Coordinates of C-alpha atoms and ligand atoms in Angstrom, one line a residue:
M256 CA 106.1 83.2 84.7
Q257 CA 110.4 82.8 85.4
L258 CA 111.4 86.4 85.1
T259 CA 114.9 85.7 85.3
G260 CA 116.6 85.7 81.9
A261 CA 113.3 87.1 80.6
V262 CA 113.1 90.1 78.1
V263 CA 110.8 92.8 79.6
L264 CA 109.4 96.2 78.4
V265 CA 108.1 98.5 80.4
T266 CA 106.8 101.6 79.0
G267 CA 106.4 104.8 80.8
A268 CA 109.6 103.8 83.2
S269 CA 111.1 107.1 83.0
A270 CA 108.9 108.0 86.1
G271 CA 106.5 106.9 88.5
I272 CA 105.1 103.4 88.7
G273 CA 107.3 102.4 86.2
H274 CA 110.4 103.8 87.0
V275 CA 109.8 101.3 90.4
A276 CA 108.4 98.5 88.1
A277 CA 111.8 98.7 85.9
A278 CA 113.7 98.0 89.0
R279 CA 111.8 95.7 90.5
F280 CA 112.1 93.5 86.8
A281 CA 115.9 94.2 87.1
A282 CA 116.3 92.9 90.4
K283 CA 114.4 89.3 89.6
G284 CA 116.9 89.1 86.6
A285 CA 114.9 90.4 84.3
Q286 CA 116.9 91.9 81.0
V287 CA 115.0 95.4 80.7
L288 CA 113.8 97.6 78.2
V289 CA 113.4 100.9 80.1
H290 CA 110.5 102.9 77.7
G291 CA 110.2 106.7 78.2
R292 CA 109.4 109.8 76.1
D293 CA 111.8 112.0 77.9
P294 CA 115.9 111.0 76.5
A295 CA 117.4 112.3 79.7
R296 CA 115.1 110.8 82.3
T297 CA 115.0 107.5 80.4
T298 CA 118.4 106.8 80.1
K299 CA 118.9 108.0 83.5
V300 CA 116.7 105.2 84.9
A301 CA 118.1 102.9 82.3
G302 CA 121.3 103.6 83.9
E303 CA 120.1 102.9 87.4
V304 CA 118.5 99.7 86.8
G305 CA 121.2 98.4 84.3
G306 CA 118.5 98.5 81.3
R307 CA 118.5 99.5 78.2
A308 CA 116.8 103.1 77.0
L309 CA 114.3 103.0 74.3
I310 CA 112.7 106.7 73.7
A311 CA 109.5 107.0 71.7
D312 CA 106.4 109.3 72.1
L313 CA 103.3 107.2 72.4
A314 CA 101.3 110.3 70.8
V315 CA 103.3 109.5 67.5
A316 CA 102.2 106.5 65.3
A317 CA 105.7 106.4 63.9
D318 CA 107.3 106.3 67.2
R319 CA 105.0 103.4 68.5
Q320 CA 106.1 101.2 65.9
R321 CA 109.7 101.9 66.3
L322 CA 109.7 101.1 69.5
A323 CA 108.1 98.1 69.2
A324 CA 110.7 97.0 66.7
E325 CA 113.5 98.3 68.7
A326 CA 112.3 96.0 71.5
I327 CA 112.5 93.2 69.1
N328 CA 115.5 94.1 68.0
A329 CA 117.5 94.4 71.3
F330 CA 117.8 91.1 72.4
G331 CA 115.4 89.2 69.5
R332 CA 112.4 89.0 71.4
V333 CA 110.5 90.7 74.4
D334 CA 109.0 88.1 76.8
V335 CA 106.5 90.5 79.1
L336 CA 104.9 94.0 77.8
V337 CA 103.9 96.0 80.4
N338 CA 101.7 98.5 79.3
N339 CA 102.1 101.3 82.0
A340 CA 102.5 104.5 79.9
G341 CA 99.9 107.1 80.7
F342 CA 99.1 110.9 81.2
G343 CA 95.5 112.4 83.2
Y344 CA 93.2 115.3 82.1
Y345 CA 91.5 117.0 84.6
G346 CA 88.2 119.4 83.4
P347 CA 84.8 119.2 81.8
V348 CA 84.6 117.6 78.6
S349 CA 82.8 120.8 77.0
A350 CA 85.9 122.3 77.6
M351 CA 88.5 119.8 76.0
A352 CA 90.0 120.8 72.6
I353 CA 89.8 117.7 69.9
D354 CA 93.4 117.2 69.8
A355 CA 93.6 116.8 73.8
I356 CA 91.1 114.2 73.4
R357 CA 92.4 112.4 70.6
R358 CA 96.4 112.9 72.6
L359 CA 94.7 110.9 75.6
I360 CA 93.1 108.1 73.5
E361 CA 96.5 107.6 71.7
V362 CA 98.5 107.3 74.3
D363 CA 96.8 105.9 76.9
L364 CA 94.7 103.7 74.9
L365 CA 96.0 103.4 71.2
A366 CA 99.3 102.4 72.4
A367 CA 98.8 99.5 74.7
L368 CA 96.6 97.7 71.9
E369 CA 99.6 99.0 68.9
L370 CA 102.4 97.9 71.1
T371 CA 100.1 94.4 72.2
R372 CA 99.0 93.7 68.7
L373 CA 103.1 93.6 67.6
L374 CA 104.7 92.2 70.4
L375 CA 101.8 89.3 71.0
P376 CA 102.4 86.7 68.0
G377 CA 106.1 86.3 69.0
M378 CA 104.8 85.4 72.6
V379 CA 102.4 83.0 71.0
E380 CA 104.6 81.6 68.7
R381 CA 107.3 80.9 71.7
D382 CA 104.4 79.9 73.4
R383 CA 105.6 81.6 76.8
G384 CA 105.0 85.5 77.4
A385 CA 102.8 88.1 79.5
I386 CA 100.9 91.3 78.8
C387 CA 100.0 93.3 81.9
F388 CA 97.6 96.6 81.5
V389 CA 97.9 99.5 84.2
T390 CA 94.3 100.5 84.4
S391 CA 92.9 102.6 86.8
I392 CA 89.5 102.7 89.7
A393 CA 88.4 105.4 86.8
G394 CA 87.7 103.2 84.3
R395 CA 85.7 100.5 86.7
T396 CA 83.6 103.4 88.1
G397 CA 83.6 106.8 86.3
V398 CA 85.0 110.1 87.4
G399 CA 83.8 113.1 87.1
G400 CA 85.8 115.9 85.4
E401 CA 88.2 112.6 84.0
A402 CA 85.5 111.4 81.3
V403 CA 87.9 110.9 78.6
Y404 CA 90.9 109.6 80.8
S405 CA 88.1 107.1 82.3
A406 CA 87.1 105.7 79.0
T407 CA 90.5 104.9 77.7
K408 CA 91.2 103.1 81.2
A409 CA 87.6 101.4 80.7
G410 CA 88.6 100.3 76.9
L411 CA 92.1 98.5 78.5
D412 CA 90.2 96.9 80.5
T413 CA 87.7 95.6 78.3
F414 CA 90.6 94.9 75.5
A415 CA 92.7 92.6 78.5
E416 CA 89.6 90.3 79.2
S417 CA 88.6 90.0 75.5
L418 CA 92.2 89.3 74.5
R419 CA 92.5 87.0 78.0
A420 CA 89.4 84.5 76.4
E421 CA 91.5 85.1 73.1
T422 CA 94.9 83.6 74.5
A423 CA 93.6 81.3 76.9
R424 CA 95.3 78.3 74.9
S425 CA 98.2 79.4 74.3
G426 CA 101.2 79.9 77.3
V427 CA 100.7 83.5 77.3
N428 CA 99.3 85.3 80.5
I429 CA 97.0 88.9 80.6
S430 CA 97.1 90.5 83.7
V431 CA 95.4 94.4 84.7
V432 CA 96.8 96.1 87.6
V433 CA 94.2 98.2 88.7
P434 CA 95.7 101.4 91.2
G435 CA 93.5 104.0 93.2
V436 CA 95.8 107.1 93.9
V437 CA 99.2 106.5 93.6
D438 CA 101.8 109.2 95.1
T439 CA 103.8 110.0 91.6
G440 CA 104.0 113.4 89.5
F441 CA 101.2 112.3 87.6
F442 CA 98.8 114.9 89.5
E443 CA 101.3 117.6 88.4
T444 CA 101.5 116.6 85.0
R445 CA 97.3 116.6 84.0
G446 CA 97.7 120.1 86.1
A447 CA 95.4 119.4 89.0
P448 CA 96.6 118.5 92.3
Y449 CA 95.1 115.5 94.1
T450 CA 93.2 117.9 97.4
R451 CA 91.0 115.0 98.9
R452 CA 92.6 113.8 102.6
R453 CA 91.0 110.3 101.7
P454 CA 91.6 107.9 100.2
R455 CA 95.6 108.6 101.2
P456 CA 97.7 108.3 98.0
I457 CA 100.1 104.7 98.1
P458 CA 103.1 104.9 97.1
A459 CA 104.7 103.9 93.7
E460 CA 106.3 101.0 94.7
T461 CA 102.9 99.1 96.1
V462 CA 101.7 99.4 92.4
A463 CA 105.0 98.3 90.7
D464 CA 105.3 95.3 93.4
A465 CA 101.4 94.3 92.3
V466 CA 102.8 94.3 88.4
V467 CA 105.4 92.1 89.1
R468 CA 103.4 89.8 90.9
A469 CA 101.0 89.6 88.6
V470 CA 103.2 88.7 85.9
E471 CA 105.2 86.5 87.9
R472 CA 102.4 84.5 89.3
D473 CA 100.6 84.4 86.3
R474 CA 97.3 86.8 87.6
A475 CA 94.4 88.4 86.0
E476 CA 93.9 91.0 87.8
L477 CA 95.2 92.6 90.9
W478 CA 94.2 95.7 93.1
A479 CA 96.2 98.2 94.6
P480 CA 95.3 99.4 97.0
R481 CA 93.4 95.4 97.4
W482 CA 90.5 96.8 99.5
L483 CA 89.8 99.5 96.3
R484 CA 88.0 96.4 94.9
I485 CA 85.0 97.3 97.4
A486 CA 84.3 99.9 95.2
P487 CA 83.1 98.7 91.6
T488 CA 81.1 95.2 93.9
V489 CA 79.0 98.3 95.8
R490 CA 78.1 100.2 92.6
A491 CA 77.0 97.0 91.0
L492 CA 75.0 96.3 94.3
A493 CA 73.8 99.8 95.1
P494 CA 74.2 101.7 91.8
G495 CA 71.7 104.6 92.4
A496 CA 73.7 105.0 95.8
F497 CA 77.3 104.7 94.4
R498 CA 76.0 107.3 91.9
R499 CA 75.1 110.1 94.6
L500 CA 78.1 109.5 97.0
A501 CA 80.0 109.9 93.7
I502 CA 78.8 113.4 92.8
R503 CA 78.7 114.5 96.4
F504 CA 82.4 113.6 97.4
G505 CA 84.0 112.2 94.1
G506 CA 85.5 114.7 91.4
T507 CA 88.2 116.4 92.8
G508 CA 91.1 114.4 92.3
S509 CA 90.4 110.4 91.7
P510 CA 93.5 109.1 89.5
Ligands
NAP206 N1 99.4 108.4 89.8 C1 97.9 107.6 89.9 O1 97.2 108.3 90.7 C2 97.5 106.7 89.1 C3 96.3 106.4 89.5 C4 95.8 105.0 88.9 C5 96.7 104.7 87.0 N2 97.7 105.3 87.1 C6 98.3 105.2 85.8 O2 99.6 104.5 86.3 C7 100.3 105.0 85.1 C8 101.6 105.5 85.0 O3 101.6 106.5 86.1 P1 102.4 107.4 86.7 O4 101.3 107.4 88.0 O5 103.4 106.4 87.1 O6 102.0 108.4 86.6 P2 103.8 109.4 86.2 O7 104.7 109.5 87.4 O8 103.7 110.5 85.4 O9 104.4 108.1 84.9 C9 103.8 108.6 83.5 C10 104.9 108.1 82.1 O10 104.0 107.8 81.3 C11 105.1 108.1 80.3 N3 104.7 109.0 79.1 C12 103.4 110.2 79.7 N4 102.8 110.3 78.0 C13 103.9 109.7 77.2 C14 103.8 109.9 76.2 N5 103.2 110.7 75.4 N6 104.7 108.9 75.2 C15 105.7 107.9 76.2 N7 105.5 108.3 77.4 C16 104.8 109.0 78.3 C17 105.8 109.1 80.9 O11 107.4 109.6 80.2 P3 107.9 111.3 80.3 O12 108.4 111.6 81.8 O13 109.3 110.8 79.6 O14 106.9 112.0 79.3 C18 106.0 108.6 82.7 O15 107.3 107.5 82.2 C19 99.8 105.5 84.1 O16 98.8 105.0 83.0 C20 98.4 106.3 84.6 O17 97.2 106.3 84.5 C21 98.4 106.1 88.1

């Protein structure tokens, strides 16, 4: 998809991967709608990339709907939606408050589904558009201590795959970018630091570049880092061995 002049909404662009992705889209000549929850951080990033700030708490239903309406009103259309906003949670499911479970599902899964539902029709009507989902290796393999987070990311993956089939005859491309461990404020926000030595965290730039590449080149799926795609392959070929290794080495830090 030609990015010059395209209207691109990046959710969760006030920090981390979304921040860099917003800058990368702006550098390609796109008109960038910088979404965030924190007004000061979001406005700062919007100023930095020459975009427009849109503030919304994606855990709030009215905010999600307002965000879609404001995004369309800004330039009369949205050509690209990057569903990137999200946060993590680390700890056993039995110790999770139901409100914490609900919040994770609302922000990490429902918000992306709802924004897609509201912005996709315009793209299909114009026969031009792209929707990119930032998922996670956690959604492909499952991770102990991150069951609900992993479930939301698996949900995004399956939603995207189904949507790709649904929109196959339109000019709208659906993509997923699957990151491993990324060096952002994600771990600080979830309240549990990443403690493993390997795999080493990759920079947010690597994931942001994959997002832009997926949209620009109409790709269905990209991994960051690329070698990580071996994990679900090993799991499919040798599930028993994979589970034993995951219990022995996993659980204390995967995103
Ligand atoms: N970092 C990793 O290791 C890793 C690995 C795999 C996948 N991912 C995924 O990558 C995406 C981006 O994460 P990141 O690493 O860039 O983390 P980050 O630096 O913590 O950024 C998270 C972004 O999501 C926004 N956000 C969080 N809760 C929100 C809410 N309730 N309403 C609206 N916006 C909200 C934040 O906005 P405010 O700051 O304004 O609140 C921020 O812009 C997430 O979906 C995450 O699951 C990350």
